[in-house]
Backbone as JSON Lines, residues from 0, in Angstrom:
{"i":0,"aa":"M","n":[-42.35,2.76,67.63],"ca":[-44.03,2.32,68.56],"c":[-43.94,0.34,69.04]}
{"i":1,"aa":"A","n":[-43.62,-0.04,67.75],"ca":[-42.98,-1.38,67.82],"c":[-42.43,-2.3,68.89]}
{"i":2,"aa":"L","n":[-40.91,-0.93,69.22],"ca":[-40.47,-1.24,70.34],"c":[-40.82,-1.31,71.97]}
{"i":3,"aa":"A","n":[-41.9,-0.64,71.65],"ca":[-42.83,-0.68,73.32],"c":[-43.97,-1.58,72.74]}
{"i":4,"aa":"K","n":[-44.61,-2.22,71.7],"ca":[-45.25,-3.22,71.33],"c":[-44.3,-4.4,72.33]}
{"i":5,"aa":"I","n":[-43.48,-4.07,71.73],"ca":[-41.85,-5.23,71.95],"c":[-42.1,-5.96,73.33]}
{"i":6,"aa":"Q","n":[-41.69,-4.74,73.62],"ca":[-41.25,-3.86,75.49],"c":[-43.04,-4.55,76.76]}
{"i":7,"aa":"S","n":[-44.51,-4.75,75.54],"ca":[-45.22,-4.31,76.99],"c":[-45.61,-6.24,76.94]}
{"i":8,"aa":"Q","n":[-44.95,-7.3,75.47],"ca":[-44.85,-8.7,75.44],"c":[-44.09,-9.49,77.42]}
{"i":9,"aa":"G","n":[-45.21,-10.27,77.68],"ca":[-45.05,-10.65,79.11],"c":[-43.29,-11.55,78.55]}
{"i":10,"aa":"T","n":[-42.85,-11.96,78.2],"ca":[-41.72,-12.5,77.65],"c":[-40.43,-11.49,77.78]}
{"i":11,"aa":"Y","n":[-40.94,-10.63,77.71],"ca":[-40.4,-9.12,77.13],"c":[-38.52,-9.74,78.97]}
{"i":12,"aa":"D","n":[-37.31,-9.29,78.95],"ca":[-36.28,-9.3,79.56],"c":[-35.38,-8.04,79.56]}
{"i":13,"aa":"P","n":[-35.79,-6.94,80.65],"ca":[-35.42,-5.36,80.76],"c":[-33.89,-5.98,80.61]}
{"i":14,"aa":"S","n":[-33.29,-7.01,81.12],"ca":[-31.86,-7.03,81.18],"c":[-30.7,-7.41,80.05]}
{"i":15,"aa":"R","n":[-31.58,-7.75,79.03],"ca":[-31.51,-8.61,77.59],"c":[-32.13,-7.36,76.5]}
{"i":16,"aa":"K","n":[-30.33,-7.61,75.8],"ca":[-30.47,-6.32,74.48],"c":[-31.74,-6.8,73.73]}
{"i":17,"aa":"V","n":[-32.41,-6.21,72.82],"ca":[-33.57,-6.21,71.46],"c":[-33.03,-6.56,71.31]}
{"i":18,"aa":"A","n":[-33.15,-6.86,69.84],"ca":[-32.62,-7.24,68.3],"c":[-33.13,-5.89,68.06]}
{"i":19,"aa":"S","n":[-34.84,-5.68,67.81],"ca":[-35.62,-4.13,67.87],"c":[-34.56,-2.74,68.23]}
{"i":20,"aa":"A","n":[-34.41,-3.62,69.37],"ca":[-34.48,-1.55,70.28],"c":[-33.12,-0.32,69.5]}
{"i":21,"aa":"I","n":[-33.07,0.32,69.14],"ca":[-33.03,2.41,69.21],"c":[-30.69,1.26,69.2]}
{"i":22,"aa":"Q","n":[-30.54,1.91,68.06],"ca":[-28.96,1.79,67.84],"c":[-28.3,3.16,67.54]}
{"i":23,"aa":"W","n":[-27.9,3.45,68.35],"ca":[-27.14,4.46,67.67],"c":[-26.54,5.43,66.47]}
{"i":24,"aa":"S","n":[-25.59,3.77,66.34],"ca":[-25.51,3.96,64.98],"c":[-26.25,3.15,63.84]}
{"i":25,"aa":"G","n":[-27.26,4.12,62.87],"ca":[-27.88,3.57,62.19],"c":[-29.88,3.89,62.15]}
{"i":26,"aa":"D","n":[-29.38,4.36,63.39],"ca":[-31.36,4.77,63.6],"c":[-30.73,6.07,63.97]}
{"i":27,"aa":"V","n":[-30.21,6.51,64.87],"ca":[-29.86,8.06,64.92],"c":[-28.45,8.39,64.25]}
{"i":28,"aa":"L","n":[-27.96,7.6,64.14],"ca":[-26.24,8.51,63.16],"c":[-26.24,7.73,62.29]}
{"i":29,"aa":"S","n":[-25.44,8.14,61.18],"ca":[-24.85,7.05,60.24],"c":[-24.04,8.53,58.64]}
{"i":30,"aa":"K","n":[-23.08,7.27,57.93],"ca":[-22.5,7.89,57.37],"c":[-23.13,8.44,56.41]}
{"i":31,"aa":"A","n":[-22.5,9.87,55.73],"ca":[-22.4,10.72,54.76],"c":[-22.41,9.8,53.47]}
{"i":32,"aa":"H","n":[-23.66,9.71,52.9],"ca":[-23.17,9.21,51.84],"c":[-23.83,9.73,50.83]}
{"i":33,"aa":"G","n":[-24.22,10.97,51.39],"ca":[-24.01,12.17,49.34],"c":[-23.9,12.03,48.04]}
{"i":34,"aa":"G","n":[-24.25,12.19,47.56],"ca":[-23.74,12.09,45.97],"c":[-25.22,12.05,45.1]}
{"i":35,"aa":"S","n":[-24.51,11.79,43.74],"ca":[-25.72,11.58,42.76],"c":[-26.69,10.26,43.28]}
{"i":36,"aa":"K","n":[-25.82,9.57,43.76],"ca":[-26.38,8.3,43.91],"c":[-27.13,8.31,45.47]}
{"i":37,"aa":"L","n":[-27.29,9.28,45.64],"ca":[-28.58,9.26,46.78],"c":[-29.72,8.66,46.58]}
{"i":38,"aa":"W","n":[-29.8,8.92,45.62],"ca":[-31.91,9.18,45.22],"c":[-31.68,8.4,43.39]}
{"i":39,"aa":"D","n":[-30.36,7.17,43.54],"ca":[-30.24,5.86,42.54],"c":[-31.9,5.78,42.24]}
{"i":40,"aa":"T","n":[-32.27,5.74,40.68],"ca":[-33.83,5.08,40.6],"c":[-33.11,3.67,41.06]}
{"i":41,"aa":"E","n":[-32.57,2.98,41.4],"ca":[-32.4,1.25,41.35],"c":[-31.9,0.95,42.96]}
{"i":42,"aa":"K","n":[-32.32,2.44,43.4],"ca":[-31.85,1.04,44.95],"c":[-33.58,0.96,45.53]}
{"i":43,"aa":"K","n":[-33.5,-0.11,46.31],"ca":[-34.59,-0.48,46.84],"c":[-34.5,-0.16,48.04]}
{"i":44,"aa":"P","n":[-35.74,0.58,48.69],"ca":[-35.96,0.46,50.35],"c":[-34.84,0.16,50.84]}
{"i":45,"aa":"D","n":[-34.75,-0.8,51.21],"ca":[-33.71,-1.26,52.35],"c":[-32.52,-0.49,51.92]}
{"i":46,"aa":"N","n":[-32.11,-0.21,51.08],"ca":[-31.13,0.91,51.07],"c":[-30.45,2.11,51.07]}
{"i":47,"aa":"F","n":[-31.95,2.2,51.5],"ca":[-32.43,4.31,52.14],"c":[-31.56,4.36,53.83]}
{"i":48,"aa":"D","n":[-31.03,5.15,54.31],"ca":[-30.28,5.51,55.38],"c":[-31.88,5.83,55.92]}
{"i":49,"aa":"R","n":[-32.29,5.05,56.78],"ca":[-33.45,5.6,58.56],"c":[-32.58,6.37,58.79]}
{"i":50,"aa":"A","n":[-31.3,6.53,59.16],"ca":[-31.55,7.79,60.63],"c":[-31.53,8.45,60.58]}
{"i":51,"aa":"L","n":[-31.92,9.0,62.09],"ca":[-32.96,10.44,61.84],"c":[-30.99,11.04,61.33]}
{"i":52,"aa":"F","n":[-30.21,10.99,61.21],"ca":[-29.48,12.33,60.72],"c":[-28.43,11.84,59.07]}
{"i":53,"aa":"S","n":[-29.09,10.7,58.88],"ca":[-28.98,10.63,57.37],"c":[-28.92,11.84,56.59]}
{"i":54,"aa":"D","n":[-28.33,11.69,55.2],"ca":[-28.16,11.64,54.12],"c":[-29.79,11.74,53.61]}
{"i":55,"aa":"H","n":[-29.88,11.32,53.6],"ca":[-31.66,10.83,52.98],"c":[-32.67,11.6,54.06]}
{"i":56,"aa":"Q","n":[-32.08,12.04,54.77],"ca":[-33.4,12.01,56.16],"c":[-33.24,14.15,56.08]}
{"i":57,"aa":"G","n":[-32.03,13.93,56.13],"ca":[-31.6,15.81,56.02],"c":[-32.07,16.19,54.47]}
{"i":58,"aa":"E","n":[-31.79,15.72,53.21],"ca":[-33.06,16.23,51.86],"c":[-33.88,16.25,52.27]}
{"i":59,"aa":"I","n":[-35.05,15.2,52.79],"ca":[-36.23,15.14,52.69],"c":[-36.9,15.25,54.59]}
{"i":60,"aa":"L","n":[-36.36,15.79,55.11],"ca":[-37.1,16.14,56.32],"c":[-36.21,17.67,57.0]}
{"i":61,"aa":"W","n":[-34.8,17.34,57.52],"ca":[-34.2,18.71,57.78],"c":[-33.65,19.41,57.1]}
{"i":62,"aa":"Q","n":[-33.84,19.68,56.11],"ca":[-33.23,20.63,55.36],"c":[-34.34,21.65,55.31]}
{"i":63,"aa":"P","n":[-35.3,20.66,54.63],"ca":[-36.59,21.53,53.98],"c":[-36.71,21.76,54.8]}
{"i":64,"aa":"A","n":[-37.16,21.6,56.0],"ca":[-37.3,22.72,57.59],"c":[-36.71,23.08,57.94]}
{"i":65,"aa":"F","n":[-35.27,23.59,57.81],"ca":[-34.92,24.62,58.35],"c":[-34.91,25.28,57.25]}
{"i":66,"aa":"A","n":[-34.71,25.59,55.73],"ca":[-34.91,26.66,54.74],"c":[-36.65,27.25,55.28]}
{"i":67,"aa":"M","n":[-37.32,26.58,55.43],"ca":[-39.07,27.09,56.29],"c":[-39.01,28.16,57.34]}
{"i":68,"aa":"L","n":[-37.62,27.62,58.27],"ca":[-37.39,28.68,59.35],"c":[-36.03,29.48,59.42]}
{"i":69,"aa":"L","n":[-35.86,29.38,58.36],"ca":[-34.36,30.97,58.14],"c":[-35.52,31.06,57.32]}
{"i":70,"aa":"D","n":[-36.55,31.57,56.21],"ca":[-37.87,32.39,56.39],"c":[-37.84,32.7,56.5]}
{"i":71,"aa":"H","n":[-39.01,31.91,58.13],"ca":[-39.59,32.95,58.73],"c":[-38.85,33.78,60.03]}
{"i":72,"aa":"L","n":[-37.24,33.61,59.56],"ca":[-36.09,34.29,60.53],"c":[-36.02,35.14,60.12]}
{"i":73,"aa":"A","n":[-36.3,36.07,58.53],"ca":[-35.85,36.7,58.27],"c":[-36.3,38.14,57.77]}
{"i":74,"aa":"G","n":[-37.5,37.53,58.43],"ca":[-38.44,38.28,58.87],"c":[-38.93,38.76,60.56]}
{"i":75,"aa":"Y","n":[-37.29,38.48,61.42],"ca":[-37.27,38.74,62.54],"c":[-36.46,39.62,62.89]}
{"i":76,"aa":"S","n":[-36.98,40.11,63.85],"ca":[-36.32,41.37,64.33],"c":[-36.28,41.32,66.04]}
{"i":77,"aa":"G","n":[-34.58,41.63,66.05],"ca":[-34.89,41.47,67.4],"c":[-33.99,40.36,67.83]}
{"i":78,"aa":"A","n":[-33.72,39.27,66.48],"ca":[-32.95,37.99,67.3],"c":[-31.28,37.88,67.81]}
{"i":79,"aa":"S","n":[-31.72,36.64,68.94],"ca":[-31.29,36.25,70.45],"c":[-29.86,36.51,69.59]}
{"i":80,"aa":"Q","n":[-28.24,36.29,70.0],"ca":[-27.88,35.37,69.64],"c":[-27.43,34.22,68.99]}
{"i":81,"aa":"S","n":[-28.36,33.52,69.8],"ca":[-28.17,31.8,69.16],"c":[-28.99,31.52,67.61]}
{"i":82,"aa":"L","n":[-29.73,32.33,68.05],"ca":[-30.96,32.61,66.05],"c":[-30.24,32.75,65.34]}
{"i":83,"aa":"Q","n":[-28.91,33.99,65.98],"ca":[-28.41,34.36,64.56],"c":[-26.96,33.43,64.16]}
{"i":84,"aa":"D","n":[-27.03,32.89,64.69],"ca":[-25.93,31.35,64.55],"c":[-26.42,30.89,63.76]}
{"i":85,"aa":"I","n":[-27.94,30.34,64.43],"ca":[-28.16,29.23,63.2],"c":[-28.98,29.63,61.49]}
{"i":86,"aa":"V","n":[-28.89,31.62,61.93],"ca":[-29.23,31.98,60.64],"c":[-28.64,31.62,59.37]}
{"i":87,"aa":"N","n":[-26.76,32.23,60.49],"ca":[-25.31,31.33,59.77],"c":[-25.1,30.59,58.8]}
{"i":88,"aa":"I","n":[-26.22,29.32,59.23],"ca":[-25.7,28.23,58.91],"c":[-27.01,27.3,57.37]}
{"i":89,"aa":"E","n":[-25.74,26.95,56.38],"ca":[-26.66,26.82,55.01],"c":[-27.29,25.97,55.6]}
{"i":90,"aa":"P","n":[-28.63,25.87,54.85],"ca":[-29.16,24.59,54.48],"c":[-28.82,23.02,54.79]}
{"i":91,"aa":"K","n":[-27.82,22.62,53.61],"ca":[-27.19,21.45,53.54],"c":[-26.24,21.18,54.19]}
{"i":92,"aa":"S","n":[-25.23,22.36,55.33],"ca":[-25.09,22.27,56.54],"c":[-25.71,21.59,57.75]}
{"i":93,"aa":"I","n":[-27.11,21.74,57.18],"ca":[-27.48,21.54,59.07],"c":[-27.47,20.38,60.08]}
{"i":94,"aa":"V","n":[-27.74,19.03,59.04],"ca":[-27.58,17.75,59.31],"c":[-25.64,17.47,59.24]}
{"i":95,"aa":"P","n":[-25.1,17.28,59.03],"ca":[-23.67,17.25,59.11],"c":[-23.25,18.09,60.96]}
{"i":96,"aa":"R","n":[-24.15,19.41,60.34],"ca":[-24.41,19.97,61.34],"c":[-24.37,19.49,63.37]}
{"i":97,"aa":"L","n":[-25.47,19.02,62.74],"ca":[-26.38,18.27,63.98],"c":[-25.26,16.27,64.26]}
{"i":98,"aa":"R","n":[-25.76,16.08,63.28],"ca":[-24.69,14.8,63.11],"c":[-23.17,15.44,63.91]}
{"i":99,"aa":"G","n":[-22.63,16.08,63.63],"ca":[-21.36,16.28,64.51],"c":[-21.17,16.64,65.64]}
{"i":100,"aa":"T","n":[-22.24,17.26,66.12],"ca":[-22.37,17.7,67.76],"c":[-23.07,16.29,68.64]}
{"i":101,"aa":"A","n":[-23.92,15.7,67.23],"ca":[-24.78,14.48,67.95],"c":[-23.39,13.58,68.41]}
{"i":102,"aa":"S","n":[-22.7,13.22,67.04],"ca":[-21.48,12.2,68.1],"c":[-20.69,12.28,68.82]}
{"i":103,"aa":"R","n":[-19.91,13.91,68.54],"ca":[-18.92,13.99,69.89],"c":[-19.54,14.73,70.78]}
{"i":104,"aa":"L","n":[-21.03,14.72,71.59],"ca":[-21.44,14.2,72.22],"c":[-21.86,13.14,73.1]}
{"i":105,"aa":"Y","n":[-21.95,11.86,72.17],"ca":[-21.61,11.0,72.38],"c":[-20.43,9.97,72.8]}
{"i":106,"aa":"S","n":[-19.68,10.87,72.28],"ca":[-18.39,9.88,72.17],"c":[-17.72,10.48,73.37]}
{"i":107,"aa":"R","n":[-17.82,11.94,74.04],"ca":[-17.48,12.67,75.35],"c":[-18.61,11.97,76.34]}
{"i":108,"aa":"A","n":[-19.6,11.9,76.14],"ca":[-20.71,11.47,77.68],"c":[-20.57,9.6,77.69]}
{"i":109,"aa":"S","n":[-20.17,8.99,76.94],"ca":[-20.34,7.91,76.64],"c":[-18.84,7.55,77.43]}
{"i":110,"aa":"K","n":[-17.57,8.1,76.99],"ca":[-16.9,7.23,78.02],"c":[-16.81,7.31,79.64]}
{"i":111,"aa":"G","n":[-17.37,8.21,80.06],"ca":[-18.21,7.39,81.68],"c":[-19.33,6.58,81.63]}
{"i":112,"aa":"I","n":[-19.4,5.68,80.46],"ca":[-20.3,5.27,80.86],"c":[-20.28,3.17,80.75]}
{"i":113,"aa":"H","n":[-18.74,3.44,79.12],"ca":[-18.04,2.45,79.31],"c":[-16.74,2.46,79.75]}
{"i":114,"aa":"H","n":[-16.6,3.1,80.44],"ca":[-15.51,2.86,81.82],"c":[-13.61,2.68,80.79]}
{"i":115,"aa":"E","n":[-13.23,3.22,80.0],"ca":[-12.86,4.11,79.08],"c":[-11.48,4.16,79.77]}
{"i":116,"aa":"F","n":[-12.07,4.83,80.53],"ca":[-10.75,6.17,81.39],"c":[-10.0,4.66,82.22]}
{"i":117,"aa":"V","n":[-9.16,5.35,82.48],"ca":[-7.87,5.35,83.42],"c":[-7.75,5.53,84.64]}
{"i":118,"aa":"L","n":[-7.3,7.04,84.38],"ca":[-7.53,7.76,85.05],"c":[-9.3,7.95,85.77]}
{"i":119,"aa":"S","n":[-9.73,8.67,87.02],"ca":[-10.59,8.98,87.26],"c":[-11.67,9.49,86.76]}
{"i":120,"aa":"I","n":[-12.75,8.59,87.01],"ca":[-13.48,9.53,86.32],"c":[-14.03,11.06,86.3]}
{"i":121,"aa":"S","n":[-13.64,11.6,87.54],"ca":[-13.83,12.56,88.23],"c":[-12.9,13.92,87.7]}
{"i":122,"aa":"S","n":[-11.21,13.3,87.51],"ca":[-11.21,13.91,86.62],"c":[-10.99,14.4,85.31]}
{"i":123,"aa":"Y","n":[-12.21,13.78,84.81],"ca":[-12.36,13.94,83.43],"c":[-13.96,15.08,83.15]}
{"i":124,"aa":"Y","n":[-14.07,14.14,84.09],"ca":[-15.81,15.28,84.2],"c":[-15.82,15.73,85.37]}
{"i":125,"aa":"D","n":[-15.58,16.9,85.43],"ca":[-15.42,17.84,86.29],"c":[-16.95,19.47,86.06]}
{"i":126,"aa":"D","n":[-16.67,19.35,86.8],"ca":[-17.89,20.45,87.09],"c":[-18.3,21.22,85.55]}
{"i":127,"aa":"A","n":[-17.47,21.95,85.22],"ca":[-17.13,23.12,83.79],"c":[-17.18,22.46,82.83]}
{"i":128,"aa":"T","n":[-16.98,20.96,82.92],"ca":[-16.92,19.64,81.78],"c":[-18.17,19.76,81.05]}
{"i":129,"aa":"L","n":[-19.13,18.42,82.89],"ca":[-20.7,18.52,82.91],"c":[-21.45,19.49,82.09]}
{"i":130,"aa":"A","n":[-21.05,20.96,82.88],"ca":[-21.7,21.78,82.5],"c":[-22.27,22.39,80.58]}
{"i":131,"aa":"E","n":[-20.37,22.89,80.38],"ca":[-19.98,22.17,78.55],"c":[-21.3,20.74,78.43]}
{"i":132,"aa":"L","n":[-21.42,19.78,78.55],"ca":[-22.27,19.17,78.01],"c":[-23.08,18.46,77.77]}
{"i":133,"aa":"A","n":[-24.18,19.31,79.25],"ca":[-25.12,19.66,78.72],"c":[-25.53,20.97,78.46]}
{"i":134,"aa":"N","n":[-24.82,22.01,77.76],"ca":[-25.33,23.36,77.16],"c":[-25.49,22.38,76.01]}
{"i":135,"aa":"E","n":[-24.2,21.31,75.23],"ca":[-24.46,21.34,74.13],"c":[-25.42,20.82,73.7]}
{"i":136,"aa":"T","n":[-25.72,19.84,74.79],"ca":[-27.05,18.85,74.89],"c":[-28.01,19.66,74.57]}
{"i":137,"aa":"L","n":[-28.75,20.34,75.41],"ca":[-29.3,21.29,75.28],"c":[-29.45,21.92,74.25]}
{"i":138,"aa":"W","n":[-28.42,22.5,73.4],"ca":[-28.77,22.86,72.22],"c":[-29.07,22.53,71.03]}
{"i":139,"aa":"L","n":[-28.87,21.07,71.1],"ca":[-28.71,19.7,69.98],"c":[-31.0,19.46,70.49]}
{"i":140,"aa":"V","n":[-31.01,19.63,71.47],"ca":[-32.57,19.27,71.71],"c":[-33.4,20.08,71.15]}
{"i":141,"aa":"A","n":[-32.73,20.6,71.56],"ca":[-33.95,22.75,70.99],"c":[-33.2,23.27,70.09]}
{"i":142,"aa":"T","n":[-32.79,23.12,69.42],"ca":[-32.43,23.03,68.0],"c":[-32.9,22.1,67.11]}
{"i":143,"aa":"M","n":[-33.07,20.99,67.46],"ca":[-33.34,20.1,66.76],"c":[-35.1,20.42,67.03]}
{"i":144,"aa":"G","n":[-35.68,20.39,68.02],"ca":[-37.14,20.75,68.39],"c":[-37.51,21.97,67.53]}
{"i":145,"aa":"L","n":[-36.93,23.38,67.47],"ca":[-37.01,24.33,66.99],"c":[-36.73,24.26,64.7]}
{"i":146,"aa":"I","n":[-35.95,23.41,64.9],"ca":[-36.34,22.93,63.29],"c":[-37.7,22.01,63.11]}
{"i":147,"aa":"I","n":[-37.71,21.21,63.52],"ca":[-38.37,19.98,63.3],"c":[-39.52,20.76,63.47]}
{"i":148,"aa":"N","n":[-40.28,20.92,64.18],"ca":[-41.74,22.91,64.18],"c":[-41.63,22.98,62.99]}
{"i":149,"aa":"F","n":[-41.01,23.13,62.15],"ca":[-41.05,24.41,60.87],"c":[-40.76,23.18,59.5]}
{"i":150,"aa":"S","n":[-41.23,21.09,60.1],"ca":[-41.45,20.28,58.88],"c":[-43.46,20.35,58.68]}
{"i":151,"aa":"E","n":[-43.02,20.35,57.37],"ca":[-44.45,20.19,57.21],"c":[-45.03,18.86,57.46]}
{"i":152,"aa":"N","n":[-44.3,17.95,57.54],"ca":[-44.6,16.49,58.17],"c":[-44.32,16.14,59.43]}
{"i":153,"aa":"A","n":[-44.16,17.02,60.44],"ca":[-44.53,16.69,61.39],"c":[-46.11,16.47,62.1]}
{"i":154,"aa":"A","n":[-46.22,15.91,62.83],"ca":[-47.92,16.13,63.18],"c":[-48.25,17.08,64.24]}
{"i":155,"aa":"F","n":[-47.75,17.13,65.18],"ca":[-48.04,18.69,65.77],"c":[-47.41,19.62,65.96]}
{"i":156,"aa":"R","n":[-47.73,20.58,65.78],"ca":[-46.49,21.68,65.44],"c":[-47.3,22.96,66.27]}
{"i":157,"aa":"I","n":[-46.37,24.03,67.01],"ca":[-46.77,24.86,67.39],"c":[-46.72,26.25,66.83]}
{"i":158,"aa":"N","n":[-47.62,26.95,67.08],"ca":[-47.42,28.18,66.53],"c":[-45.31,28.87,66.38]}
{"i":159,"aa":"H","n":[-45.02,29.28,64.44],"ca":[-44.02,29.21,64.74],"c":[-43.23,30.56,65.51]}
{"i":160,"aa":"N","n":[-43.7,30.94,65.71],"ca":[-43.18,32.48,66.65],"c":[-43.11,31.67,67.72]}
{"i":161,"aa":"R","n":[-44.1,30.94,68.48],"ca":[-44.17,30.8,69.66],"c":[-43.3,29.98,69.9]}
{"i":162,"aa":"A","n":[-42.26,29.16,68.67],"ca":[-41.9,27.86,68.54],"c":[-40.52,29.11,69.2]}
{"i":163,"aa":"V","n":[-39.94,30.42,68.14],"ca":[-38.9,31.06,68.67],"c":[-39.03,31.35,69.11]}
{"i":164,"aa":"T","n":[-39.98,31.8,69.98],"ca":[-39.35,32.25,71.48],"c":[-39.69,31.6,72.38]}
{"i":165,"aa":"I","n":[-39.7,30.42,71.83],"ca":[-39.42,28.9,73.7],"c":[-38.37,28.92,73.72]}
{"i":166,"aa":"Y","n":[-37.21,28.57,71.91],"ca":[-36.38,28.67,72.1],"c":[-34.87,30.26,71.97]}
{"i":167,"aa":"E","n":[-35.42,31.17,72.3],"ca":[-34.97,31.98,73.25],"c":[-35.51,33.03,74.28]}
{"i":168,"aa":"E","n":[-35.99,31.97,74.85],"ca":[-36.45,31.71,76.49],"c":[-34.86,31.11,76.81]}
{"i":169,"aa":"L","n":[-34.42,30.25,75.7],"ca":[-33.72,28.75,76.44],"c":[-32.45,30.08,77.17]}
{"i":170,"aa":"G","n":[-32.01,30.45,76.26],"ca":[-31.2,31.48,76.05],"c":[-29.78,30.88,75.54]}
{"i":171,"aa":"L","n":[-29.97,29.49,75.01],"ca":[-29.02,28.76,74.47],"c":[-27.86,30.06,73.41]}
């Protein structure tokens, strides 16, 4: 919301990077920090990791929501393969899984943007590779949406059964 306010200013120049812009490293991804020091009583708020896939967010947001999703799916009959795959993930493994998928997708997809290739981009990004990247991205976003829908902290949620049905209809 703060970034939107900054971008609405008359002095905002879209050709320049804004210091408060969302950064992939730090806002979305962070290094795993787990362990007993994660919730150290001496830790100051500035030292908490705010990244979407940080260990802090994992413990307070993703893991509880994922546990609720797993509880919901325990009573669900006729689950699709994609839901069966989700059920096989341990709650404490969900953030490393999401973080790893996001990191891998970013790395693979950003090469075409940053022109790291010596070879022609089309030789790396053939139709099969693009389809694979698109499917993995859809899986990541849809899975995040399904999980967060089970978070008690989410402001706007849909009925849990409806969320699962939508996820299954995607056919991931």
